[in-house]
Amino acid sequence: GMSIVDAMAGKTNFLASNSEARRELIANAISVNKEKVDEQFILSTENLINGKYILLGKGKKSNYILIIEG
């Protein structure tokens, strides 16, 4: 799996930095596929929609579709 912090800041441009990702997680503002997650959350194949998509969300308006290939 991949840590939620890496998915939001390290591997994508969804959030500017790992520290911003941690702050948003602590504030309970982050969701994966519309379910709130915390800093310990690990993305896995179980989170994939149609075998290749993950929907990351911050607050009510900011969403990011992560496409997993290979």
PDB file of N, CA and C in Angstrom:
ATOM      1  N   GLY A   1       0.818  -1.204   0.000  1.00  0.00           N
ATOM      2  CA  GLY A   1       0.000   0.000   0.000  1.00  0.00           C
ATOM      3  C   GLY A   1       0.852   1.255   0.000  1.00  0.00           C
ATOM      4  N   MET A   2       0.182   2.370  -0.017  1.00  0.00           N
ATOM      5  CA  MET A   2       0.831   3.683  -0.012  1.00  0.00           C
ATOM      6  C   MET A   2       0.188   4.524   1.085  1.00  0.00           C
ATOM      7  N   SER A   3       1.000   5.257   1.829  1.00  0.00           N
ATOM      8  CA  SER A   3       0.426   6.100   2.875  1.00  0.00           C
ATOM      9  C   SER A   3      -0.398   7.218   2.252  1.00  0.00           C
ATOM     10  N   ILE A   4      -1.405   7.642   2.974  1.00  0.00           N
ATOM     11  CA  ILE A   4      -2.279   8.703   2.477  1.00  0.00           C
ATOM     12  C   ILE A   4      -1.497  10.006   2.299  1.00  0.00           C
ATOM     13  N   VAL A   5      -0.502  10.252   3.153  1.00  0.00           N
ATOM     14  CA  VAL A   5       0.315  11.470   3.035  1.00  0.00           C
ATOM     15  C   VAL A   5       1.091  11.455   1.719  1.00  0.00           C
ATOM     16  N   ASP A   6       1.713  10.313   1.388  1.00  0.00           N
ATOM     17  CA  ASP A   6       2.438  10.196   0.116  1.00  0.00           C
ATOM     18  C   ASP A   6       1.504  10.385  -1.073  1.00  0.00           C
ATOM     19  N   ALA A   7       0.318   9.820  -0.989  1.00  0.00           N
ATOM     20  CA  ALA A   7      -0.631   9.915  -2.101  1.00  0.00           C
ATOM     21  C   ALA A   7      -1.060  11.354  -2.353  1.00  0.00           C
ATOM     22  N   MET A   8      -1.189  12.150  -1.287  1.00  0.00           N
ATOM     23  CA  MET A   8      -1.699  13.512  -1.447  1.00  0.00           C
ATOM     24  C   MET A   8      -0.622  14.532  -1.761  1.00  0.00           C
ATOM     25  N   ALA A   9       0.588  14.322  -1.281  1.00  0.00           N
ATOM     26  CA  ALA A   9       1.621  15.341  -1.466  1.00  0.00           C
ATOM     27  C   ALA A   9       2.826  14.822  -2.246  1.00  0.00           C
ATOM     28  N   GLY A  10       3.319  13.649  -1.903  1.00  0.00           N
ATOM     29  CA  GLY A  10       4.534  13.146  -2.536  1.00  0.00           C
ATOM     30  C   GLY A  10       4.343  12.693  -3.973  1.00  0.00           C
ATOM     31  N   LYS A  11       3.267  11.976  -4.243  1.00  0.00           N
ATOM     32  CA  LYS A  11       3.056  11.380  -5.561  1.00  0.00           C
ATOM     33  C   LYS A  11       2.151  12.210  -6.467  1.00  0.00           C
ATOM     34  N   THR A  12       1.436  13.172  -5.905  1.00  0.00           N
ATOM     35  CA  THR A  12       0.526  14.008  -6.695  1.00  0.00           C
ATOM     36  C   THR A  12       0.737  15.466  -6.312  1.00  0.00           C
ATOM     37  N   ASN A  13       0.055  16.350  -6.981  1.00  0.00           N
ATOM     38  CA  ASN A  13       0.086  17.768  -6.613  1.00  0.00           C
ATOM     39  C   ASN A  13      -1.200  18.189  -5.920  1.00  0.00           C
ATOM     40  N   PHE A  14      -1.935  17.215  -5.355  1.00  0.00           N
ATOM     41  CA  PHE A  14      -3.211  17.523  -4.706  1.00  0.00           C
ATOM     42  C   PHE A  14      -3.004  18.502  -3.552  1.00  0.00           C
ATOM     43  N   LEU A  15      -1.986  18.263  -2.728  1.00  0.00           N
ATOM     44  CA  LEU A  15      -1.619  19.197  -1.663  1.00  0.00           C
ATOM     45  C   LEU A  15      -0.152  19.567  -1.843  1.00  0.00           C
ATOM     46  N   ALA A  16       0.218  20.743  -1.362  1.00  0.00           N
ATOM     47  CA  ALA A  16       1.545  21.293  -1.643  1.00  0.00           C
ATOM     48  C   ALA A  16       2.680  20.546  -0.952  1.00  0.00           C
ATOM     49  N   SER A  17       2.426  19.996   0.245  1.00  0.00           N
ATOM     50  CA  SER A  17       3.518  19.390   1.003  1.00  0.00           C
ATOM     51  C   SER A  17       2.998  18.310   1.941  1.00  0.00           C
ATOM     52  N   ASN A  18       3.934  17.495   2.444  1.00  0.00           N
ATOM     53  CA  ASN A  18       3.566  16.478   3.430  1.00  0.00           C
ATOM     54  C   ASN A  18       3.010  17.119   4.691  1.00  0.00           C
ATOM     55  N   SER A  19       3.578  18.253   5.107  1.00  0.00           N
ATOM     56  CA  SER A  19       3.085  18.899   6.326  1.00  0.00           C
ATOM     57  C   SER A  19       1.663  19.424   6.135  1.00  0.00           C
ATOM     58  N   GLU A  20       1.346  19.945   4.948  1.00  0.00           N
ATOM     59  CA  GLU A  20      -0.032  20.370   4.686  1.00  0.00           C
ATOM     60  C   GLU A  20      -0.966  19.164   4.726  1.00  0.00           C
ATOM     61  N   ALA A  21      -0.524  18.047   4.154  1.00  0.00           N
ATOM     62  CA  ALA A  21      -1.331  16.825   4.171  1.00  0.00           C
ATOM     63  C   ALA A  21      -1.607  16.389   5.606  1.00  0.00           C
ATOM     64  N   ARG A  22      -0.584  16.394   6.453  1.00  0.00           N
ATOM     65  CA  ARG A  22      -0.777  15.999   7.858  1.00  0.00           C
ATOM     66  C   ARG A  22      -1.724  16.947   8.583  1.00  0.00           C
ATOM     67  N   ARG A  23      -1.577  18.249   8.350  1.00  0.00           N
ATOM     68  CA  ARG A  23      -2.481  19.228   8.993  1.00  0.00           C
ATOM     69  C   ARG A  23      -3.929  18.969   8.603  1.00  0.00           C
ATOM     70  N   GLU A  24      -4.170  18.738   7.323  1.00  0.00           N
ATOM     71  CA  GLU A  24      -5.540  18.487   6.856  1.00  0.00           C
ATOM     72  C   GLU A  24      -6.088  17.176   7.423  1.00  0.00           C
ATOM     73  N   LEU A  25      -5.227  16.166   7.548  1.00  0.00           N
ATOM     74  CA  LEU A  25      -5.657  14.895   8.140  1.00  0.00           C
ATOM     75  C   LEU A  25      -6.018  15.071   9.609  1.00  0.00           C
ATOM     76  N   ILE A  26      -5.203  15.816  10.343  1.00  0.00           N
ATOM     77  CA  ILE A  26      -5.486  16.071  11.757  1.00  0.00           C
ATOM     78  C   ILE A  26      -6.788  16.848  11.909  1.00  0.00           C
ATOM     79  N   ALA A  27      -7.075  17.743  10.977  1.00  0.00           N
ATOM     80  CA  ALA A  27      -8.316  18.532  11.005  1.00  0.00           C
ATOM     81  C   ALA A  27      -9.522  17.724  10.515  1.00  0.00           C
ATOM     82  N   ASN A  28      -9.306  16.446  10.176  1.00  0.00           N
ATOM     83  CA  ASN A  28     -10.376  15.557   9.693  1.00  0.00           C
ATOM     84  C   ASN A  28     -11.020  16.085   8.417  1.00  0.00           C
ATOM     85  N   ALA A  29     -10.204  16.678   7.544  1.00  0.00           N
ATOM     86  CA  ALA A  29     -10.723  17.276   6.311  1.00  0.00           C
ATOM     87  C   ALA A  29     -10.511  16.389   5.085  1.00  0.00           C
ATOM     88  N   ILE A  30      -9.851  15.244   5.254  1.00  0.00           N
ATOM     89  CA  ILE A  30      -9.481  14.409   4.112  1.00  0.00           C
ATOM     90  C   ILE A  30     -10.370  13.174   4.023  1.00  0.00           C
ATOM     91  N   SER A  31     -10.780  12.866   2.792  1.00  0.00           N
ATOM     92  CA  SER A  31     -11.570  11.653   2.581  1.00  0.00           C
ATOM     93  C   SER A  31     -10.996  10.858   1.413  1.00  0.00           C
ATOM     94  N   VAL A  32     -11.208   9.555   1.467  1.00  0.00           N
ATOM     95  CA  VAL A  32     -10.877   8.649   0.373  1.00  0.00           C
ATOM     96  C   VAL A  32     -12.181   7.994  -0.038  1.00  0.00           C
ATOM     97  N   ASN A  33     -12.571   8.202  -1.284  1.00  0.00           N
ATOM     98  CA  ASN A  33     -13.842   7.677  -1.787  1.00  0.00           C
ATOM     99  C   ASN A  33     -15.010   8.102  -0.893  1.00  0.00           C
ATOM    100  N   LYS A  34     -14.989   9.367  -0.472  1.00  0.00           N
ATOM    101  CA  LYS A  34     -16.047   9.998   0.328  1.00  0.00           C
ATOM    102  C   LYS A  34     -16.119   9.520   1.776  1.00  0.00           C
ATOM    103  N   GLU A  35     -15.103   8.781   2.262  1.00  0.00           N
ATOM    104  CA  GLU A  35     -15.056   8.360   3.656  1.00  0.00           C
ATOM    105  C   GLU A  35     -13.867   9.029   4.328  1.00  0.00           C
ATOM    106  N   LYS A  36     -14.106   9.658   5.489  1.00  0.00           N
ATOM    107  CA  LYS A  36     -13.039  10.344   6.215  1.00  0.00           C
ATOM    108  C   LYS A  36     -11.951   9.359   6.623  1.00  0.00           C
ATOM    109  N   VAL A  37     -10.695   9.805   6.530  1.00  0.00           N
ATOM    110  CA  VAL A  37      -9.553   8.967   6.916  1.00  0.00           C
ATOM    111  C   VAL A  37      -8.613   9.772   7.807  1.00  0.00           C
ATOM    112  N   ASP A  38      -7.732   9.048   8.533  1.00  0.00           N
ATOM    113  CA  ASP A  38      -6.749   9.720   9.377  1.00  0.00           C
ATOM    114  C   ASP A  38      -5.340   9.504   8.832  1.00  0.00           C
ATOM    115  N   GLU A  39      -4.361  10.006   9.568  1.00  0.00           N
ATOM    116  CA  GLU A  39      -2.969   9.996   9.111  1.00  0.00           C
ATOM    117  C   GLU A  39      -2.398   8.582   8.973  1.00  0.00           C
ATOM    118  N   GLN A  40      -2.974   7.621   9.674  1.00  0.00           N
ATOM    119  CA  GLN A  40      -2.482   6.240   9.651  1.00  0.00           C
ATOM    120  C   GLN A  40      -3.021   5.443   8.462  1.00  0.00           C
ATOM    121  N   PHE A  41      -3.934   6.022   7.702  1.00  0.00           N
ATOM    122  CA  PHE A  41      -4.599   5.303   6.613  1.00  0.00           C
ATOM    123  C   PHE A  41      -3.604   4.912   5.525  1.00  0.00           C
ATOM    124  N   ILE A  42      -3.711   3.677   5.052  1.00  0.00           N
ATOM    125  CA  ILE A  42      -2.871   3.177   3.962  1.00  0.00           C
ATOM    126  C   ILE A  42      -3.773   2.831   2.776  1.00  0.00           C
ATOM    127  N   LEU A  43      -3.472   3.399   1.617  1.00  0.00           N
ATOM    128  CA  LEU A  43      -4.228   3.070   0.407  1.00  0.00           C
ATOM    129  C   LEU A  43      -3.869   1.660  -0.045  1.00  0.00           C
ATOM    130  N   SER A  44      -4.865   0.894  -0.443  1.00  0.00           N
ATOM    131  CA  SER A  44      -4.619  -0.458  -0.939  1.00  0.00           C
ATOM    132  C   SER A  44      -5.531  -0.732  -2.127  1.00  0.00           C
ATOM    133  N   THR A  45      -5.370  -1.899  -2.716  1.00  0.00           N
ATOM    134  CA  THR A  45      -6.197  -2.256  -3.869  1.00  0.00           C
ATOM    135  C   THR A  45      -7.679  -2.303  -3.504  1.00  0.00           C
ATOM    136  N   GLU A  46      -7.993  -2.497  -2.219  1.00  0.00           N
ATOM    137  CA  GLU A  46      -9.393  -2.515  -1.782  1.00  0.00           C
ATOM    138  C   GLU A  46     -10.060  -1.150  -1.959  1.00  0.00           C
ATOM    139  N   ASN A  47      -9.273  -0.083  -2.026  1.00  0.00           N
ATOM    140  CA  ASN A  47      -9.815   1.266  -2.176  1.00  0.00           C
ATOM    141  C   ASN A  47     -10.083   1.641  -3.626  1.00  0.00           C
ATOM    142  N   LEU A  48      -9.674   0.811  -4.567  1.00  0.00           N
ATOM    143  CA  LEU A  48      -9.815   1.151  -5.980  1.00  0.00           C
ATOM    144  C   LEU A  48     -11.267   1.076  -6.445  1.00  0.00           C
ATOM    145  N   ILE A  49     -11.678   2.067  -7.210  1.00  0.00           N
ATOM    146  CA  ILE A  49     -12.987   2.072  -7.858  1.00  0.00           C
ATOM    147  C   ILE A  49     -12.755   1.589  -9.290  1.00  0.00           C
ATOM    148  N   ASN A  50     -13.523   0.610  -9.719  1.00  0.00           N
ATOM    149  CA  ASN A  50     -13.359   0.010 -11.054  1.00  0.00           C
ATOM    150  C   ASN A  50     -11.923  -0.455 -11.305  1.00  0.00           C
ATOM    151  N   GLY A  51     -11.235  -0.842 -10.236  1.00  0.00           N
ATOM    152  CA  GLY A  51      -9.904  -1.418 -10.369  1.00  0.00           C
ATOM    153  C   GLY A  51      -8.778  -0.448 -10.626  1.00  0.00           C
ATOM    154  N   LYS A  52      -9.060   0.872 -10.738  1.00  0.00           N
ATOM    155  CA  LYS A  52      -7.948   1.788 -11.019  1.00  0.00           C
ATOM    156  C   LYS A  52      -8.101   3.218 -10.537  1.00  0.00           C
ATOM    157  N   TYR A  53      -9.212   3.588  -9.930  1.00  0.00           N
ATOM    158  CA  TYR A  53      -9.409   4.974  -9.499  1.00  0.00           C
ATOM    159  C   TYR A  53      -9.553   5.084  -7.984  1.00  0.00           C
ATOM    160  N   ILE A  54      -9.033   6.180  -7.437  1.00  0.00           N
ATOM    161  CA  ILE A  54      -9.256   6.529  -6.038  1.00  0.00           C
ATOM    162  C   ILE A  54      -9.636   8.004  -6.011  1.00  0.00           C
ATOM    163  N   LEU A  55     -10.708   8.323  -5.305  1.00  0.00           N
ATOM    164  CA  LEU A  55     -11.159   9.707  -5.181  1.00  0.00           C
ATOM    165  C   LEU A  55     -10.654  10.276  -3.861  1.00  0.00           C
ATOM    166  N   LEU A  56      -9.748  11.256  -3.948  1.00  0.00           N
ATOM    167  CA  LEU A  56      -9.258  11.955  -2.764  1.00  0.00           C
ATOM    168  C   LEU A  56     -10.053  13.236  -2.611  1.00  0.00           C
ATOM    169  N   GLY A  57     -10.410  13.574  -1.383  1.00  0.00           N
ATOM    170  CA  GLY A  57     -11.159  14.800  -1.160  1.00  0.00           C
ATOM    171  C   GLY A  57     -10.598  15.596  -0.002  1.00  0.00           C
ATOM    172  N   LYS A  58     -10.700  16.930  -0.112  1.00  0.00           N
ATOM    173  CA  LYS A  58     -10.318  17.833   0.979  1.00  0.00           C
ATOM    174  C   LYS A  58     -11.481  18.778   1.192  1.00  0.00           C
ATOM    175  N   GLY A  59     -12.089  18.712   2.361  1.00  0.00           N
ATOM    176  CA  GLY A  59     -13.251  19.548   2.622  1.00  0.00           C
ATOM    177  C   GLY A  59     -14.411  19.152   1.731  1.00  0.00           C
ATOM    178  N   LYS A  60     -15.254  20.112   1.404  1.00  0.00           N
ATOM    179  CA  LYS A  60     -16.441  19.805   0.607  1.00  0.00           C
ATOM    180  C   LYS A  60     -16.248  20.029  -0.884  1.00  0.00           C
ATOM    181  N   LYS A  61     -15.283  20.851  -1.274  1.00  0.00           N
ATOM    182  CA  LYS A  61     -15.207  21.268  -2.673  1.00  0.00           C
ATOM    183  C   LYS A  61     -14.005  20.764  -3.449  1.00  0.00           C
ATOM    184  N   SER A  62     -12.940  20.407  -2.778  1.00  0.00           N
ATOM    185  CA  SER A  62     -11.708  20.047  -3.474  1.00  0.00           C
ATOM    186  C   SER A  62     -11.598  18.529  -3.619  1.00  0.00           C
ATOM    187  N   ASN A  63     -11.612  18.037  -4.857  1.00  0.00           N
ATOM    188  CA  ASN A  63     -11.504  16.604  -5.124  1.00  0.00           C
ATOM    189  C   ASN A  63     -10.413  16.339  -6.152  1.00  0.00           C
ATOM    190  N   TYR A  64      -9.852  15.143  -6.079  1.00  0.00           N
ATOM    191  CA  TYR A  64      -8.760  14.755  -6.959  1.00  0.00           C
ATOM    192  C   TYR A  64      -8.947  13.281  -7.286  1.00  0.00           C
ATOM    193  N   ILE A  65      -8.924  12.924  -8.543  1.00  0.00           N
ATOM    194  CA  ILE A  65      -9.033  11.519  -8.935  1.00  0.00           C
ATOM    195  C   ILE A  65      -7.632  10.985  -9.192  1.00  0.00           C
ATOM    196  N   LEU A  66      -7.266   9.981  -8.422  1.00  0.00           N
ATOM    197  CA  LEU A  66      -5.971   9.331  -8.551  1.00  0.00           C
ATOM    198  C   LEU A  66      -6.165   8.103  -9.437  1.00  0.00           C
ATOM    199  N   ILE A  67      -5.422   8.019 -10.531  1.00  0.00           N
ATOM    200  CA  ILE A  67      -5.533   6.885 -11.452  1.00  0.00           C
ATOM    201  C   ILE A  67      -4.322   5.979 -11.241  1.00  0.00           C
ATOM    202  N   ILE A  68      -4.591   4.737 -10.867  1.00  0.00           N
ATOM    203  CA  ILE A  68      -3.535   3.768 -10.601  1.00  0.00           C
ATOM    204  C   ILE A  68      -3.354   2.909 -11.847  1.00  0.00           C
ATOM    205  N   GLU A  69      -2.144   2.869 -12.366  1.00  0.00           N
ATOM    206  CA  GLU A  69      -1.870   2.071 -13.563  1.00  0.00           C
ATOM    207  C   GLU A  69      -0.846   0.999 -13.240  1.00  0.00           C
ATOM    208  N   GLY A  70      -1.006  -0.147 -13.898  1.00  0.00           N
ATOM    209  CA  GLY A  70      -0.037  -1.219 -13.755  1.00  0.00           C
ATOM    210  C   GLY A  70      -0.253  -2.013 -12.523  1.00  0.00           C
TER     211      GLY A  70
END
